[in-house]
PDB file of C-alpha atoms in Angstrom:
ATOM      1  CA  MET A 629       0.000   0.000   0.000  1.00 96.00           C
ATOM      2  CA  ILE A 630       1.194   3.506  -0.808  1.00 96.00           C
ATOM      3  CA  VAL A 631       0.136   6.489   1.285  1.00 97.00           C
ATOM      4  CA  LYS A 632       1.408   9.987   0.557  1.00 95.00           C
ATOM      5  CA  HIS A 633       0.359  13.525   1.360  1.00 97.00           C
ATOM      6  CA  LEU A 634       0.827  16.463  -0.990  1.00 97.00           C
ATOM      7  CA  SER A 635       3.157  18.021   1.592  1.00 97.00           C
ATOM      8  CA  ASP A 636       5.483  15.010   1.116  1.00 96.00           C
ATOM      9  CA  VAL A 637       6.099  16.131  -2.489  1.00 96.00           C
ATOM     10  CA  ILE A 638       6.097  19.945  -2.308  1.00 97.00           C
ATOM     11  CA  GLY A 639       9.649  21.292  -2.452  1.00 96.00           C
ATOM     12  CA  THR A 640      11.173  17.995  -3.584  1.00 95.00           C
ATOM     13  CA  GLU A 641      12.590  16.959  -6.959  1.00 94.00           C
ATOM     14  CA  HIS A 642       9.060  15.769  -7.864  1.00 95.00           C
ATOM     15  CA  ASP A 643       7.627  19.299  -7.504  1.00 96.00           C
ATOM     16  CA  VAL A 644       8.287  20.539 -11.049  1.00 95.00           C
ATOM     17  CA  ASP A 645       7.667  24.249 -11.646  1.00 96.00           C
ATOM     18  CA  THR A 646       7.620  25.974 -15.044  1.00 94.00           C
ATOM     19  CA  PRO A 647       6.472  29.426 -16.172  1.00 96.00           C
ATOM     20  CA  THR A 648       2.967  28.114 -17.029  1.00 96.00           C
ATOM     21  CA  TRP A 649       2.376  25.179 -14.664  1.00 96.00           C
ATOM     22  CA  ASN A 650       3.516  23.494 -11.465  1.00 97.00           C
ATOM     23  CA  SER A 651       3.189  19.704 -11.231  1.00 96.00           C
ATOM     24  CA  ARG A 652       3.488  17.765  -7.989  1.00 97.00           C
ATOM     25  CA  ARG A 653       4.033  14.133  -8.971  1.00 95.00           C
ATOM     26  CA  LEU A 654       2.402  11.916  -6.342  1.00 97.00           C
ATOM     27  CA  LEU A 655       2.715   8.518  -8.031  1.00 97.00           C
ATOM     28  CA  LEU A 656       5.511   7.708 -10.464  1.00 94.00           C
ATOM     29  CA  LYS A 657       6.791   4.893 -12.638  1.00 94.00           C
ATOM     30  CA  LYS A 658       8.982   3.673  -9.749  1.00 94.00           C
ATOM     31  CA  ASP A 659       5.836   3.070  -7.664  1.00 96.00           C
ATOM     32  CA  GLY A 660       4.934   0.241 -10.064  1.00 96.00           C
ATOM     33  CA  VAL A 661       1.182   0.850 -10.362  1.00 97.00           C
ATOM     34  CA  GLY A 662       1.066   1.348 -14.155  1.00 96.00           C
ATOM     35  CA  PHE A 663       0.218   5.069 -14.180  1.00 97.00           C
ATOM     36  CA  SER A 664       1.412   8.307 -12.629  1.00 96.00           C
ATOM     37  CA  LEU A 665      -0.732  10.743 -10.648  1.00 98.00           C
ATOM     38  CA  HIS A 666      -0.002  14.475 -10.611  1.00 97.00           C
ATOM     39  CA  ASN A 667      -1.477  17.393  -8.682  1.00 98.00           C
ATOM     40  CA  THR A 668      -1.007  20.208 -11.198  1.00 97.00           C
ATOM     41  CA  ILE A 669      -1.562  23.949 -10.995  1.00 98.00           C
ATOM     42  CA  ILE A 670      -2.090  25.772 -14.290  1.00 98.00           C
ATOM     43  CA  LYS A 671      -1.044  29.368 -13.747  1.00 98.00           C
ATOM     44  CA  ALA A 672      -3.550  32.160 -14.398  1.00 98.00           C
ATOM     45  CA  GLY A 673      -3.228  34.014 -17.696  1.00 98.00           C
ATOM     46  CA  THR A 674      -1.011  31.359 -19.312  1.00 98.00           C
ATOM     47  CA  GLU A 675      -1.139  29.288 -22.482  1.00 97.00           C
ATOM     48  CA  THR A 676       0.810  26.055 -22.969  1.00 95.00           C
ATOM     49  CA  GLU A 677       1.107  24.108 -26.216  1.00 94.00           C
ATOM     50  CA  ILE A 678       1.035  20.395 -25.416  1.00 92.00           C
ATOM     51  CA  TRP A 679       1.217  17.206 -27.477  1.00 92.00           C
ATOM     52  CA  TYR A 680       1.373  13.987 -25.479  1.00 89.00           C
ATOM     53  CA  LYS A 681       2.279  11.764 -28.407  1.00 89.00           C
ATOM     54  CA  ASN A 682       3.820   9.195 -26.020  1.00 89.00           C
ATOM     55  CA  HIS A 683       1.200   9.257 -23.252  1.00 90.00           C
ATOM     56  CA  VAL A 684      -2.526   9.208 -22.616  1.00 95.00           C
ATOM     57  CA  GLU A 685      -3.494  11.854 -20.075  1.00 95.00           C
ATOM     58  CA  ALA A 686      -6.732  12.111 -18.117  1.00 98.00           C
ATOM     59  CA  VAL A 687      -7.387  15.443 -16.371  1.00 98.00           C
ATOM     60  CA  TYR A 688      -9.961  16.423 -13.756  1.00 98.00           C
ATOM     61  CA  CYS A 689     -10.407  20.088 -12.804  1.00 98.00           C
ATOM     62  CA  ILE A 690     -10.854  20.684  -9.087  1.00 98.00           C
ATOM     63  CA  GLN A 691     -10.647  24.490  -9.026  1.00 98.00           C
ATOM     64  CA  GLY A 692     -10.379  27.436 -11.425  1.00 98.00           C
ATOM     65  CA  GLU A 693     -11.383  28.116 -15.011  1.00 98.00           C
ATOM     66  CA  GLY A 694      -9.735  27.848 -18.385  1.00 98.00           C
ATOM     67  CA  GLU A 695     -10.038  26.130 -21.722  1.00 98.00           C
ATOM     68  CA  ILE A 696      -8.464  23.518 -23.934  1.00 98.00           C
ATOM     69  CA  GLU A 697      -8.221  24.105 -27.669  1.00 98.00           C
ATOM     70  CA  VAL A 698      -7.801  20.955 -29.754  1.00 97.00           C
ATOM     71  CA  LEU A 699      -5.769  22.215 -32.698  1.00 95.00           C
ATOM     72  CA  ALA A 700      -6.715  19.614 -35.344  1.00 93.00           C
ATOM     73  CA  GLU A 701     -10.416  20.158 -34.608  1.00 93.00           C
ATOM     74  CA  ASN A 702     -10.159  23.932 -34.242  1.00 91.00           C
ATOM     75  CA  ARG A 703     -12.468  23.445 -31.250  1.00 96.00           C
ATOM     76  CA  ILE A 704     -12.356  24.995 -27.780  1.00 98.00           C
ATOM     77  CA  TYR A 705     -13.722  23.248 -24.690  1.00 98.00           C
ATOM     78  CA  PRO A 706     -14.298  25.232 -21.483  1.00 98.00           C
ATOM     79  CA  ILE A 707     -12.777  23.904 -18.265  1.00 98.00           C
ATOM     80  CA  GLN A 708     -14.286  24.542 -14.838  1.00 98.00           C
ATOM     81  CA  PRO A 709     -14.520  22.563 -11.585  1.00 98.00           C
ATOM     82  CA  GLY A 710     -15.966  19.139 -12.341  1.00 98.00           C
ATOM     83  CA  THR A 711     -14.706  19.030 -15.951  1.00 98.00           C
ATOM     84  CA  MET A 712     -12.810  15.903 -16.997  1.00 98.00           C
ATOM     85  CA  TYR A 713     -11.061  15.370 -20.315  1.00 98.00           C
ATOM     86  CA  VAL A 714      -8.913  12.579 -21.730  1.00 97.00           C
ATOM     87  CA  LEU A 715      -6.365  13.015 -24.505  1.00 93.00           C
ATOM     88  CA  ASN A 716      -6.887   9.451 -25.725  1.00 95.00           C
ATOM     89  CA  GLY A 717      -6.144  10.420 -29.353  1.00 94.00           C
ATOM     90  CA  HIS A 718      -2.841  12.110 -28.470  1.00 93.00           C
ATOM     91  CA  GLU A 719      -4.415  15.427 -29.473  1.00 95.00           C
ATOM     92  CA  LYS A 720      -2.107  18.417 -29.885  1.00 94.00           C
ATOM     93  CA  HIS A 721      -3.702  21.215 -27.883  1.00 96.00           C
ATOM     94  CA  LEU A 722      -3.400  24.580 -26.215  1.00 97.00           C
ATOM     95  CA  LEU A 723      -4.212  24.708 -22.511  1.00 98.00           C
ATOM     96  CA  ARG A 724      -5.173  28.133 -21.215  1.00 98.00           C
ATOM     97  CA  GLY A 725      -5.615  29.136 -17.598  1.00 98.00           C
ATOM     98  CA  LYS A 726      -8.089  31.995 -17.254  1.00 98.00           C
ATOM     99  CA  SER A 727      -7.657  31.753 -13.500  1.00 98.00           C
ATOM    100  CA  GLU A 728      -5.361  29.496 -11.503  1.00 98.00           C
ATOM    101  CA  MET A 729      -6.575  25.964 -12.142  1.00 98.00           C
ATOM    102  CA  HIS A 730      -5.997  23.007  -9.844  1.00 98.00           C
ATOM    103  CA  MET A 731      -6.002  19.756 -11.799  1.00 98.00           C
ATOM    104  CA  LEU A 732      -5.627  16.081 -10.998  1.00 98.00           C
ATOM    105  CA  CYS A 733      -3.779  14.360 -13.885  1.00 97.00           C
ATOM    106  CA  VAL A 734      -3.196  10.680 -14.634  1.00 97.00           C
ATOM    107  CA  PHE A 735      -0.590   9.545 -17.194  1.00 94.00           C
ATOM    108  CA  ASN A 736      -0.198   6.199 -18.918  1.00 95.00           C
ATOM    109  CA  PRO A 737       2.519   5.082 -19.355  1.00 93.00           C
ATOM    110  CA  PRO A 738       3.621   6.557 -16.041  1.00 92.00           C
ATOM    111  CA  CYS A 739       6.040   9.464 -15.787  1.00 88.00           C
ATOM    112  CA  SER A 740       9.326   9.083 -13.921  1.00 85.00           C
ATOM    113  CA  GLY A 741       9.088  12.449 -12.159  1.00 78.00           C
ATOM    114  CA  GLN A 742      11.243  15.089 -13.856  1.00 76.00           C
ATOM    115  CA  GLU A 743       9.532  15.435 -17.240  1.00 76.00           C
ATOM    116  CA  VAL A 744       8.939  18.846 -18.797  1.00 68.00           C
ATOM    117  CA  HIS A 745       7.593  19.550 -22.275  1.00 67.00           C
ATOM    118  CA  ASP A 746      10.122  19.531 -25.094  1.00 66.00           C
ATOM    119  CA  GLU A 747       9.999  21.837 -28.149  1.00 74.00           C
ATOM    120  CA  GLU A 748       7.021  19.831 -29.502  1.00 69.00           C
ATOM    121  CA  GLY A 749       5.128  20.035 -26.210  1.00 64.00           C
ATOM    122  CA  THR A 750       5.852  16.354 -25.558  1.00 71.00           C
ATOM    123  CA  TYR A 751       7.107  14.377 -22.582  1.00 75.00           C
ATOM    124  CA  PRO A 752       9.753  11.783 -23.467  1.00 68.00           C
ATOM    125  CA  LEU A 753       8.536   8.184 -23.402  1.00 70.00           C
ATOM    126  CA  ASP A 754      10.917   7.254 -20.605  1.00 66.00           C
ATOM    127  CA  ALA A 755      13.088   9.827 -18.822  1.00 48.00           C
ATOM    128  CA  ASP A 756      14.853   7.268 -16.599  1.00 47.00           C
TER     129      ASP A 756
END
């Protein structure tokens, strides 16, 4: 059994902060459960281009408002508390935080803990 508290991750190497988001990685590849679990803050007034070509990501919004624009569809979906979306088609998208958004994110395959988006907006398949 694994039991962690968010405070166990904040300020560690698994608390990854960028100009547009801050991701606290609670479960990682090394935990051996087949997915990773991240508590992520999308910063207010930001836009991030993302393309998880190596991962499927499920996202649940707990707090805040924003939107996700799926580029191939030229479609914008609003995000607010209670919204869930899954990038099961590896959709290239823009994520915009209108206000600070608190998100719960699940990745498959799991992340190792230090990933940040590369020039394509992608996480590497395995950063170990």
